[in-house]
Coordinates of C-alpha atoms in Angstrom, one line a residue:
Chain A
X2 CA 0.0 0.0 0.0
X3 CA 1.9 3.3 -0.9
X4 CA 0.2 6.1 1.0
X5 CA 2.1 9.5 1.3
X6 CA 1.5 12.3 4.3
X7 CA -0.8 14.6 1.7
X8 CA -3.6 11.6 3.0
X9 CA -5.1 12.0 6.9
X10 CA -7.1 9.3 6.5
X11 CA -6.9 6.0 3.5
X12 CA -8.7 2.8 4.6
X13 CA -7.9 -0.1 2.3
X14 CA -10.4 -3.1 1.9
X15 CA -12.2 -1.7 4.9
X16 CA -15.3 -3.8 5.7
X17 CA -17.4 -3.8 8.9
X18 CA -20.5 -5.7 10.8
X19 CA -22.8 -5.4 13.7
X20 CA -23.3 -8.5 14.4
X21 CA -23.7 -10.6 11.5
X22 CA -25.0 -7.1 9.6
X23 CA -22.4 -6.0 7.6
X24 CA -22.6 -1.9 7.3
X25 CA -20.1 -0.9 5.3
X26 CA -18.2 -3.1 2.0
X27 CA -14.6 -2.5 0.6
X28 CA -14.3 0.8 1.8
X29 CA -11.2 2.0 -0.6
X30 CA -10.7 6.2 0.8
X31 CA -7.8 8.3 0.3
X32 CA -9.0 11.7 2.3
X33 CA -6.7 14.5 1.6
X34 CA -5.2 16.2 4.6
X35 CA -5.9 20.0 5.4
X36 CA -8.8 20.3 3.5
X37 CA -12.9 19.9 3.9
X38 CA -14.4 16.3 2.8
X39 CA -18.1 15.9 3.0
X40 CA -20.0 12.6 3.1
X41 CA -23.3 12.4 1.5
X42 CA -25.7 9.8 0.8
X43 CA -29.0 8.3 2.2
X44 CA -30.1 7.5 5.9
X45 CA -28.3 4.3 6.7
X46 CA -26.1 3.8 4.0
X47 CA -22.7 3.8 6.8
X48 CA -22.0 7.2 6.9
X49 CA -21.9 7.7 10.4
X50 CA -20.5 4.3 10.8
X51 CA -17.5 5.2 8.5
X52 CA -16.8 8.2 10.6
X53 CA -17.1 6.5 14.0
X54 CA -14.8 3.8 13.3
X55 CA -12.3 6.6 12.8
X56 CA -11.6 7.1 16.2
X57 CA -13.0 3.9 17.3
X58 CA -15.8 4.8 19.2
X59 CA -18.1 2.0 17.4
X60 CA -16.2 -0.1 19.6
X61 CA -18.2 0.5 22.8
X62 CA -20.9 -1.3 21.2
X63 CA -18.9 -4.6 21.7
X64 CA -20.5 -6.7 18.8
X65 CA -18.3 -4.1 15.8
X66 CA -16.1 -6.5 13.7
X67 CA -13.9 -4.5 11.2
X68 CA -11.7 -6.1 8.4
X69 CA -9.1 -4.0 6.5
X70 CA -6.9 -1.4 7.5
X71 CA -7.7 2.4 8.7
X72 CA -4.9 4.2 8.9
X73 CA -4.2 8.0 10.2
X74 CA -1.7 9.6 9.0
X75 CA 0.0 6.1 7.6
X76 CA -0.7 4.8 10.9
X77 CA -2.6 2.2 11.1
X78 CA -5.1 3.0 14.2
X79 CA -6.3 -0.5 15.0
X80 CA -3.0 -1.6 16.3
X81 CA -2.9 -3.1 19.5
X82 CA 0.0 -0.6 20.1
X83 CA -2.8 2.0 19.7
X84 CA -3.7 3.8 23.1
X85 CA -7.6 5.4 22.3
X86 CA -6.8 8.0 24.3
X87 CA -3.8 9.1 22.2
X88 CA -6.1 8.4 19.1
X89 CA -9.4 10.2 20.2
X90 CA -6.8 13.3 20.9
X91 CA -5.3 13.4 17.5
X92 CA -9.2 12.9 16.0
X93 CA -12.0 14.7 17.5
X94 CA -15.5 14.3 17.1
X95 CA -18.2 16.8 16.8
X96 CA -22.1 15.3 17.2
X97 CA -25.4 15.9 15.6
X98 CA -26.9 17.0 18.8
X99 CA -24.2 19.8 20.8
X100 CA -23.2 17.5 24.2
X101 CA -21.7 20.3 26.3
X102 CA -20.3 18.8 29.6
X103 CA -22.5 20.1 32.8
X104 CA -19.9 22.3 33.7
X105 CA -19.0 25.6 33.0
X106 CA -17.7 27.0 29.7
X107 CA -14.3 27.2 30.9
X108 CA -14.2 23.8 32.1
X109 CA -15.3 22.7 28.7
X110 CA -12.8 24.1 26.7
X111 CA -9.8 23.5 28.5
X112 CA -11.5 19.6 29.8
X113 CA -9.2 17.7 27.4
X114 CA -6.4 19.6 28.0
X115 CA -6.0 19.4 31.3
X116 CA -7.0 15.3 30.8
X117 CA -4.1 15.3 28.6
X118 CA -1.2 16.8 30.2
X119 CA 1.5 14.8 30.7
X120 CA 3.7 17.5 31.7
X121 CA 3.7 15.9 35.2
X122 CA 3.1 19.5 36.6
X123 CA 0.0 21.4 37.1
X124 CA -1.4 23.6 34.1
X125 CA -0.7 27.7 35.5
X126 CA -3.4 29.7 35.5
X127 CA -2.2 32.1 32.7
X128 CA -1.6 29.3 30.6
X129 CA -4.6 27.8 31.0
X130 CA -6.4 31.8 30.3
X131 CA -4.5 31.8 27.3
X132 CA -5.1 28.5 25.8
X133 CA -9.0 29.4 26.5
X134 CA -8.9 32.3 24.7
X135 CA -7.1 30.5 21.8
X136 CA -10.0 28.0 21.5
X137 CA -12.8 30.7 21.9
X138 CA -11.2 32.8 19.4
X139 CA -10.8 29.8 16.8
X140 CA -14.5 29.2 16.9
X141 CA -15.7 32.6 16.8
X142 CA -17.3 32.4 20.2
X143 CA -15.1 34.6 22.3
X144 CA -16.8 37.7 22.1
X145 CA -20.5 36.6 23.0
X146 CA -19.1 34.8 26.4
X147 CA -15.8 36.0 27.6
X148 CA -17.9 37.9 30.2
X149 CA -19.8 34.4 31.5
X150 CA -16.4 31.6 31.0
X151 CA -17.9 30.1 34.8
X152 CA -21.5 29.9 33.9
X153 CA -22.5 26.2 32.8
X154 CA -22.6 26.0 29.7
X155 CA -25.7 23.6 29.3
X156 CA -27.7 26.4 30.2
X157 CA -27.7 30.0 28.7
X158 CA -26.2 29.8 25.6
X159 CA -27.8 29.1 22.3
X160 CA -27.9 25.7 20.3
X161 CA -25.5 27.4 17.8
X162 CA -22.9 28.3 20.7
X163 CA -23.1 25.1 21.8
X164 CA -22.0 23.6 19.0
X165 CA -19.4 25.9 18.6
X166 CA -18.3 25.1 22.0
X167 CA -18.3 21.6 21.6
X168 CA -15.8 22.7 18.5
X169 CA -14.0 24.3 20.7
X170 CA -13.2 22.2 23.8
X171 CA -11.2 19.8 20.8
X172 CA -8.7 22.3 19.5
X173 CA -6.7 23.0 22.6
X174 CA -5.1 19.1 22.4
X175 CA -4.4 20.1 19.0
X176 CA -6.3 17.2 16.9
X177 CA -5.2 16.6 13.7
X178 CA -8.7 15.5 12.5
X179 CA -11.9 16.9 13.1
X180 CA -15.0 14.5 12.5
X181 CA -18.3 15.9 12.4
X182 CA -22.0 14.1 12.3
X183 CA -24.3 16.2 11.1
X184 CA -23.2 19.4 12.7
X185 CA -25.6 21.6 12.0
X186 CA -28.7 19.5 11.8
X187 CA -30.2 20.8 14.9
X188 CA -29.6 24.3 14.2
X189 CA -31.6 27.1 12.2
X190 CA -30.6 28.1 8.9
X191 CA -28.9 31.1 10.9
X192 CA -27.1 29.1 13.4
X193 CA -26.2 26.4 10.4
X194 CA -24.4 29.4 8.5
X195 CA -22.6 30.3 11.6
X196 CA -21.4 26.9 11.9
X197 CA -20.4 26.7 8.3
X198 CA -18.7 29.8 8.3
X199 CA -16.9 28.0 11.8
X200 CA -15.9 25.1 9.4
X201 CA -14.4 27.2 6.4
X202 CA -12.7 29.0 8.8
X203 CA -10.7 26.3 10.4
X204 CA -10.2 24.4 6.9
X205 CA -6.0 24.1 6.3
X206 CA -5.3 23.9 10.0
X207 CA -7.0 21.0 10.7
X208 CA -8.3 17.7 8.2
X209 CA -12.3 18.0 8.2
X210 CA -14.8 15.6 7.6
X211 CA -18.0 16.0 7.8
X212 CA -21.1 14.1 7.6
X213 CA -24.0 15.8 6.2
X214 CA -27.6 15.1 4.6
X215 CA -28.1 18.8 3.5
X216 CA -27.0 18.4 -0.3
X217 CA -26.5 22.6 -0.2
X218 CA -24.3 22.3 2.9
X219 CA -22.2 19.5 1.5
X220 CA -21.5 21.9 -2.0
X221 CA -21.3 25.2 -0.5
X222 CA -19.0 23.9 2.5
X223 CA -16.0 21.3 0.9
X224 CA -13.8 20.8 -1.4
X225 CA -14.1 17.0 -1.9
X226 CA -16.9 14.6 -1.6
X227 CA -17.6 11.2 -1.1
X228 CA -21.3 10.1 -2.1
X229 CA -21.9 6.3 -0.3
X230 CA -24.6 4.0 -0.8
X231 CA -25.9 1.0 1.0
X232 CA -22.4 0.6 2.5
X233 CA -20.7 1.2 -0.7
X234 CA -18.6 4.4 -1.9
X235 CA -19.9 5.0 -4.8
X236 CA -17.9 8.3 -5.9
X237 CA -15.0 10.3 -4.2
X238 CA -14.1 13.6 -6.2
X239 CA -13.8 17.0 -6.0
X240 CA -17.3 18.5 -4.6
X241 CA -17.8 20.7 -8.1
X242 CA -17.3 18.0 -9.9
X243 CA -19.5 15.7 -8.1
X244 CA -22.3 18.6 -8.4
X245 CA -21.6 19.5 -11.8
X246 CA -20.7 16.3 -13.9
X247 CA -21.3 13.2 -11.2
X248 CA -19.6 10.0 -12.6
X249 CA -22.5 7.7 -11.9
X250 CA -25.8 7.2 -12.6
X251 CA -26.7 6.3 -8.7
X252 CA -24.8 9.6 -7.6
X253 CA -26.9 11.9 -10.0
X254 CA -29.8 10.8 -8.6
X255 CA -29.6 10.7 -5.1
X256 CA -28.5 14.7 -6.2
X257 CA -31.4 15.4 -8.0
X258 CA -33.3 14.4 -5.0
X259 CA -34.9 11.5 -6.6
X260 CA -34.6 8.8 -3.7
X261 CA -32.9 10.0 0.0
Chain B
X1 CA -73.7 25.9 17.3
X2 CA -71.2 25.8 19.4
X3 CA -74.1 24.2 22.1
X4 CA -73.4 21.4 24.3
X5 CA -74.7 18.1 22.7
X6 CA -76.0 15.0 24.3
X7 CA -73.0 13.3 23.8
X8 CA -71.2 16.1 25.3
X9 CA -73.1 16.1 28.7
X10 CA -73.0 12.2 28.9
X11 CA -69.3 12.2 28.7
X12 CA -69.1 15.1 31.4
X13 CA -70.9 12.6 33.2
X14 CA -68.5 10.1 32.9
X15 CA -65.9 12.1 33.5
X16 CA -67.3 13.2 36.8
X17 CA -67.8 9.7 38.4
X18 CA -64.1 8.9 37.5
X19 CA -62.8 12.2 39.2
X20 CA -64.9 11.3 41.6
X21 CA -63.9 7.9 42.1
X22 CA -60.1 8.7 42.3
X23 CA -61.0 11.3 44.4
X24 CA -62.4 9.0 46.7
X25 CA -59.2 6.8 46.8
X26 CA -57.1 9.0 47.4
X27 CA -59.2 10.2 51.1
X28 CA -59.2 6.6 52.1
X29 CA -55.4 6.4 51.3
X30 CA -54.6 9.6 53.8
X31 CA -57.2 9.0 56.5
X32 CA -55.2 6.3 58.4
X33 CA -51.8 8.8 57.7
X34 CA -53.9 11.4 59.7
X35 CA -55.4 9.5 62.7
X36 CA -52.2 7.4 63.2
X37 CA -49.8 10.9 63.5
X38 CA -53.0 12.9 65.0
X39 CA -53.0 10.2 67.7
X40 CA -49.4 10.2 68.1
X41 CA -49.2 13.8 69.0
X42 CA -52.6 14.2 71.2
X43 CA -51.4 11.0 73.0
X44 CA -48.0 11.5 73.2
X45 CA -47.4 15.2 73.2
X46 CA -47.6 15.4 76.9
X47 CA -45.1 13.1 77.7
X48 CA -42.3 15.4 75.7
X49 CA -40.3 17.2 77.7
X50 CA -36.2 17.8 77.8
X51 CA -36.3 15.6 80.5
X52 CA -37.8 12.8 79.0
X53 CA -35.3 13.0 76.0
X54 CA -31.9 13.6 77.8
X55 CA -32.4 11.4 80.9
X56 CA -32.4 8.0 81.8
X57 CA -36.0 5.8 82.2
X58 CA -36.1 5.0 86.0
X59 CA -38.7 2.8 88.1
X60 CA -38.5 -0.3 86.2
X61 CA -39.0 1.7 83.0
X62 CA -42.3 2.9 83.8
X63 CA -40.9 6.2 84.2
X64 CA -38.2 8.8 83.2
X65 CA -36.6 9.6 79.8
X66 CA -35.1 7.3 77.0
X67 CA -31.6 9.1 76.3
X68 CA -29.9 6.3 76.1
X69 CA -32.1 4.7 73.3
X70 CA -32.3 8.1 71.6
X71 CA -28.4 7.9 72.2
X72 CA -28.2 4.4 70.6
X73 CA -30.6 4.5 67.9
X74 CA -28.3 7.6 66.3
X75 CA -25.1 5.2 67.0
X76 CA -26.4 2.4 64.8
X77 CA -28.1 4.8 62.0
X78 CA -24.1 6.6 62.1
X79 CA -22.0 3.1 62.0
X80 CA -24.3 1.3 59.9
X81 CA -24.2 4.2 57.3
X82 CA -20.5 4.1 57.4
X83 CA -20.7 0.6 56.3
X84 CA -23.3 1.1 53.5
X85 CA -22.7 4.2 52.3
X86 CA -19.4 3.2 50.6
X87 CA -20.0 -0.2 49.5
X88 CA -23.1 0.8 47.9
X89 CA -22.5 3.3 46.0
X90 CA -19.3 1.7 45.1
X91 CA -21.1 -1.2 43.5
X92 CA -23.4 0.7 42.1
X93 CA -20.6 3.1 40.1
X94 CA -19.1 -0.7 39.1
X95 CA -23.0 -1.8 38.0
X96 CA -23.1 1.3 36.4
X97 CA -20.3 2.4 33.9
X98 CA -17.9 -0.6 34.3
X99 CA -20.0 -3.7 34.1
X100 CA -20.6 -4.9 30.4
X101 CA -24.2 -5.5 29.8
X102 CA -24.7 -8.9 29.7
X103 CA -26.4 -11.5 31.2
X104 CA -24.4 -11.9 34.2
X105 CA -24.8 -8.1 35.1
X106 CA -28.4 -8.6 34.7
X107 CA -28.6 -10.7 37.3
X108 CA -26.8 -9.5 39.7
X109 CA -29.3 -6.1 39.1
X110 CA -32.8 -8.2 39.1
X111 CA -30.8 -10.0 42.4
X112 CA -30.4 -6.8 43.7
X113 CA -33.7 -5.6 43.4
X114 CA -35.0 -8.8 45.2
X115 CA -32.8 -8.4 47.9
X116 CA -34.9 -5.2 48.7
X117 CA -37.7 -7.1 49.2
X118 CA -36.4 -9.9 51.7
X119 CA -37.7 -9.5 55.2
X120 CA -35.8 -7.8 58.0
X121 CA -36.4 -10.4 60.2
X122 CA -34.2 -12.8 57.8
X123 CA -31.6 -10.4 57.5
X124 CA -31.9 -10.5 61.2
X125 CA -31.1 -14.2 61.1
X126 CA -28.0 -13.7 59.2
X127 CA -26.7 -10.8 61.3
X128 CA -26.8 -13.3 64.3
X129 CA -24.9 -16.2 62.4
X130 CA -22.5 -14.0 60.5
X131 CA -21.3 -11.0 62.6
X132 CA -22.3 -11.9 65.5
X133 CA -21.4 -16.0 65.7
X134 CA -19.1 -16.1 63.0
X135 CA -17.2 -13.3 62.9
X136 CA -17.2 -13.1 66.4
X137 CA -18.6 -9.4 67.4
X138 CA -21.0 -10.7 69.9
X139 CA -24.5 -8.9 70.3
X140 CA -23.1 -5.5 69.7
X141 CA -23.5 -2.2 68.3
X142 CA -21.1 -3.1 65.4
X143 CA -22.8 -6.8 64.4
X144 CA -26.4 -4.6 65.3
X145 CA -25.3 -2.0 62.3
X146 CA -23.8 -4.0 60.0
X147 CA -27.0 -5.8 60.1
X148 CA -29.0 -3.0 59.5
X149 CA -26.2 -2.4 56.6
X150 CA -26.6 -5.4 54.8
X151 CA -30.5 -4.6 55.3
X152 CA -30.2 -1.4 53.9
X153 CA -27.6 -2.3 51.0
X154 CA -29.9 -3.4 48.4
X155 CA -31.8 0.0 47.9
X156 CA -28.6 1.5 48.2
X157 CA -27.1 0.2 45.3
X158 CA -30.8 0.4 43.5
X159 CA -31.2 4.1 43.7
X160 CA -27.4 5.0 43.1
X161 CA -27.3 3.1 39.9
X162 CA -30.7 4.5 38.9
X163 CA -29.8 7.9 39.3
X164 CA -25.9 7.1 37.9
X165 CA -28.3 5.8 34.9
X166 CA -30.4 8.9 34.7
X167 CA -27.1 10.9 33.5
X168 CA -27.8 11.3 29.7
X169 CA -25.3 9.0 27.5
X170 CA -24.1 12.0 25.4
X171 CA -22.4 13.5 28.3
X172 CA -20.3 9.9 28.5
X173 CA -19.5 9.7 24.9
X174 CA -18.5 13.8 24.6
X175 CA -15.9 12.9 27.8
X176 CA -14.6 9.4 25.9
X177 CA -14.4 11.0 22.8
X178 CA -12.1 13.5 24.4
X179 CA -10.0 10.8 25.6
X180 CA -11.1 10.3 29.1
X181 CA -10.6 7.3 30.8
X182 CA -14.1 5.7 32.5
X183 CA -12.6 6.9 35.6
X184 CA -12.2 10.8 34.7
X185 CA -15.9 10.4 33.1
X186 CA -17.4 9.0 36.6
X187 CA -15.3 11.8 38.2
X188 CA -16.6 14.7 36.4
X189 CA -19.8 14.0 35.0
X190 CA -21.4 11.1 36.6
X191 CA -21.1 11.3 40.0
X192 CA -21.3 15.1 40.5
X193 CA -24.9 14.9 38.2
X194 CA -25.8 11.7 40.2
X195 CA -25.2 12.9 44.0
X196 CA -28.7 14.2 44.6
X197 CA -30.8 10.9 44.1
X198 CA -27.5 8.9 45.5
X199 CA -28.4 11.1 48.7
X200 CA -32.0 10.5 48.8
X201 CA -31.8 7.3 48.4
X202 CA -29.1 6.9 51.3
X203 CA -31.5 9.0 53.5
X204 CA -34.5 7.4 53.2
X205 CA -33.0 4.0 54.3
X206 CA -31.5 6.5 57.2
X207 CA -35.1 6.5 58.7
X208 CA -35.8 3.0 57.7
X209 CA -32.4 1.8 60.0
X210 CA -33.8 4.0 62.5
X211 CA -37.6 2.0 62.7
X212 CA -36.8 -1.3 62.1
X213 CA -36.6 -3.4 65.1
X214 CA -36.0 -6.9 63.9
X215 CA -32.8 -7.0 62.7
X216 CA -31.6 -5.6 66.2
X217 CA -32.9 -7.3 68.5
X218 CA -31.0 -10.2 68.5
X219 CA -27.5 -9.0 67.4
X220 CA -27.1 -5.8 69.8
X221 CA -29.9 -4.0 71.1
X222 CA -30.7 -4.5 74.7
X223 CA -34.0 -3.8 76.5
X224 CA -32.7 -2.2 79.6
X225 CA -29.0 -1.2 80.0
X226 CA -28.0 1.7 83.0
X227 CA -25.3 2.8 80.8
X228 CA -24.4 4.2 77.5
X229 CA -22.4 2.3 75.6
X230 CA -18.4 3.3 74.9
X231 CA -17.7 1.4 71.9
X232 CA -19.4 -0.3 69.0
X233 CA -18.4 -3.7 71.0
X234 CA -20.6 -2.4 73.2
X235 CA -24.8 -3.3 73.5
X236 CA -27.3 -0.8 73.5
X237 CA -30.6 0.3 73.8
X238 CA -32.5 1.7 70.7
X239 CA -35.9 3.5 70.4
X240 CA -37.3 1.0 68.1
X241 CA -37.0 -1.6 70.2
X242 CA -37.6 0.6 73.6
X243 CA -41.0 1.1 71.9
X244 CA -41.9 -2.5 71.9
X245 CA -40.7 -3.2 75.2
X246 CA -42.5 -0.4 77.0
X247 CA -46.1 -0.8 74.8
X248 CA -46.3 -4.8 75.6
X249 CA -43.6 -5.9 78.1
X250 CA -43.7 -3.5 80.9
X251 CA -47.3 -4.0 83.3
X252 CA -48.6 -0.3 84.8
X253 CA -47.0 2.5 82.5
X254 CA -48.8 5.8 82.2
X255 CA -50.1 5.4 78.6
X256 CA -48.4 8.6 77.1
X257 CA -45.0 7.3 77.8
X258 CA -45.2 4.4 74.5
X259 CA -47.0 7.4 72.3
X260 CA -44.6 9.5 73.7
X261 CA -41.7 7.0 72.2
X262 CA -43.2 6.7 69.1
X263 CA -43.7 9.8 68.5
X264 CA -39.6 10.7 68.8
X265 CA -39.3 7.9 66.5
X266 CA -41.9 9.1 63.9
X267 CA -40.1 12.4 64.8
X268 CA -36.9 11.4 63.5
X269 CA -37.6 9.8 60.5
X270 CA -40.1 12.8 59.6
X271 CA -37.5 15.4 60.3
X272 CA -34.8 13.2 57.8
X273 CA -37.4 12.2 55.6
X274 CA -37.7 16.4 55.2
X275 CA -34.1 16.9 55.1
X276 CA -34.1 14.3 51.9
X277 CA -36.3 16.0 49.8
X278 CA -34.9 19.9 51.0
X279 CA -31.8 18.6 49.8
X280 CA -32.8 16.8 46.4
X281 CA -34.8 20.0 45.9
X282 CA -32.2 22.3 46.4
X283 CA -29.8 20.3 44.4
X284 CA -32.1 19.5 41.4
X285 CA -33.1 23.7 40.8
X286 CA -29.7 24.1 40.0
X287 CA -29.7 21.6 37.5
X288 CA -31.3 21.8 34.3
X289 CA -28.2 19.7 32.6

């Protein structure tokens, strides 16, 4: 297999079950580093899967069985060598509903940093003030609560800053990888431009991808897409192209809205 | 047009005789709650004083106070609590985020549950063979509250792990996905969220080791002792059991003096039973996740 660094993720032969169900079939992805990816395709068809199995969290489930390699960065993240926690730090994960912590803002940002020191000293308080600003700033957010960082952030702030938090609270470990599901499907068409705007922002310093059924959002937010079916890639290109000229029958329908 | 119809009034009819119905219920359900604690205080109010609860009961028990049952009653409630408090909630955090759902773990929960239900005077059968015959603490306060522990144990565990449980799942998967071990989850997001029904269930089985009288009267409460006791090796006397020996075992007592037992006792566990759901209150307002 001859992968070089321009890929953050490639999965070769990658096939996976629950159970005796298998989800996803000879998943063959080369996903470019430092730029914005979007998955699209029907409900079902392993989108979600695909991203979860990226920083392993199908695993909780117990009953996963993967084939094939996933590697990050040409490392291949199922090795038994491979601690999760050192993984889940270089790959974060944003969810489909924002799951800020019951603690305050400030907490939240700077949780998995102060889980991941291993300076073997405490965090000072001035570092810790500046990495929290860092975050904040990153995601757009530090203006509307610099002024409330110990209020809880469950409560109070808006289903847009949520989300931006729960961006947020992943950057000060410096991941490598940001995964999102569905990101903005619980948000307004306000908030969901916010959010998009969030996402184009941090495109180059960080490998994005994102799950999405919002066709619009997939075109008018990456660069490359990957359109799946029942388990299946079907299509991985650049997102005009896909849009413009799709390769494949199956692809230019699901975009002309003709099953989904 | 917009009249009443027949059918209108006949299901208004209907309606009534259920709201009246469970209406009805629910008077039957508090008139026994209001004659026993209306009886309690117009029979035993008079025999309250300071004297009867800080002094000791004199003339064959027929007179005086009941400190040292007060005294002992709060003894076993404190080292039977040290006991359960732990272990349960320990078990419960393991039942909760560690143990894989499987079988097994099932039935250790549905056990669990059951154990709740199992008399007290069974669990005062054990308490005599294991802590006081086996492991060799005698009929003392510390076989009398681990008794009551092992008694108490079961709900523990039950409402810890249901209220460990009521912490929703996305709050677990935001911390692993972070990185956190299960530990740092528990640490800062399960237990802090989980605290307030952890506490009510603790105190309500507070007032429940306080009443019961079974599982103490054969591994360490004492009907009459002159003394308070100076260690958990140590009998006692305890205001359940007081209340049993002074309403049926002692002849010619001036009736307030049971009511005015029972109504300390009834006292107690009111006044915790209050503190519970003060607390829980408190606790839940400032959470809205």
């Amino acid at each position: 297999m001859t992968t070089s660094p321009e890929f953050a993720i490639t999965t070769k032969d990658m096939n996976l079950w629950y159970g005796t169900f298998q989800a996803l079939f000879d998943i063959n992805l080369r996903i470019k580093k430092g730029i914005i990816t979007s998955m699209i395709g029907p409900s079902g068809c392993g989108k979600s899967t695909f991203l979860r199995s990226v920083d392993r969290i199908n695993e909780r489930l117990g009953y996963v069985r993967i084939t094939g390699a996933v590697d990050v960065f040409n490392q291949n993240i199922y090795a038994p060598s491979v601690e999760l926690s050192q993984l889940r730090k270089q790959v974060g994960m944003v969810f489909q509903r924002p799951n800020p912590l019951p603690i305050s803002i400030r907490d939240n940002v700077l949780f998995g940093y102060r889980i991941h020191n291993d300076s073997g000293r405490k965090i000072s308080k001035s570092d810790e003030e500046a990495v929290l600003e860092d975050a904040l700033r990153q995601v757009l957010l530090w203006d509307q609560v610099k002024d409330r960082l110990d209020q809880k952030a469950s409560v109070g702030l808006s289903l847009e800053e949520m989300q931006k938090l729960c961006i947020a609270r992943l950057l000060p470990v410096k991941p490598s990888i940001l995964l999102m599901d569905e990101p903005c499907s619980a948000l307004d068409p306000k908030g969901t431009a916010a959010v998009e705007e969030l996402i184009w922002e941090l495109r180059g310093r960080y490998s994005i991808l994102i799950v999405t059924h919002n066709m619009a959002q997939a075109r008018r937010a990456s660069e490359e897409c990957i359109f799946m079916l029942m388990g299946k890639v079907v299509e991985h290109t650049s997102t005009e192209d896909m849009f413009v000229a799709p390769a494949h029958q199956e692809t230019a329908n699901y975009i002309e809205g003709r099953y989904g | 047009m917009f009249e009443a119809a027949p059918i209108n009034l006949q299901n208004e009819q209907v309606q009534n005789r259920f709201r009246l119905m469970f209406g009805g219920m629910m008077v039957i359900l508090i008139i026994p709650v209001v004659i026993i604690l209306a009886t309690l205080v117009i029979k035993g109010w008079p025999a309250i004083s300071w004297t009867f609860l800080f002094t000791d009961p004199t003339n064959g028990m027929t007179a005086g106070g009941i400190f040292p049952a007060l005294f002992g009653t709060i003894w076993l409630v404190v080292v039977s609590l040290l006991a359960s408090v732990p272990l349960g909630v320990a078990a419960a955090v393991y039942l909760s985020e560690y143990a894989p759902d499987n079988m097994l773990t099932r039935m250790i929960n549905l056990a669990t549950i059951n154990l709740a239900g199992v008399p007290s005077i069974v669990h005062a059968l054990f308490g005599v063979g294991a802590f006081v015959i086996f492991f060799r603490f005698g009929t003392s306060i510390l076989a009398a509250s681990l008794t009551l522990a092992i008694m108490t144990l079961p709900v523990i565990i039950v409402s810890s792990w249901e209220s460990m449980q009521a912490v929703p799942r996305a709050f677990r998967e935001a911390c692993w996905n972070m990185g956190a071990t299960r530990w740092q989850t528990i640490r800062t997001v399960v237990l802090p969220n989980a605290i307030p029904g952890i506490l009510t269930g603790v105190i309500l089985q507070v007032s429940r080791a306080a009443g019961e009288t079974a599982p103490i009267m054969f591994t360490g409460a004492a009907m009459f002792l002159p003394f308070l006791p100076n260690s958990v090796f140590d009998q006692t006397m305890a205001l359940a059991l007081h209340l049993f020996v002074v309403a049926t075992q002692v002849p010619d007592i001036p009736e307030s003096l049971p009511f005015g037992v029972a109504l300390v006792l009834v006292g107690i566990v009111l006044i915790m039973n209050t503190l519970a759901i003060w607390f829980r209150m408190r606790l839940r307002g400032k959470k809205k996740w």
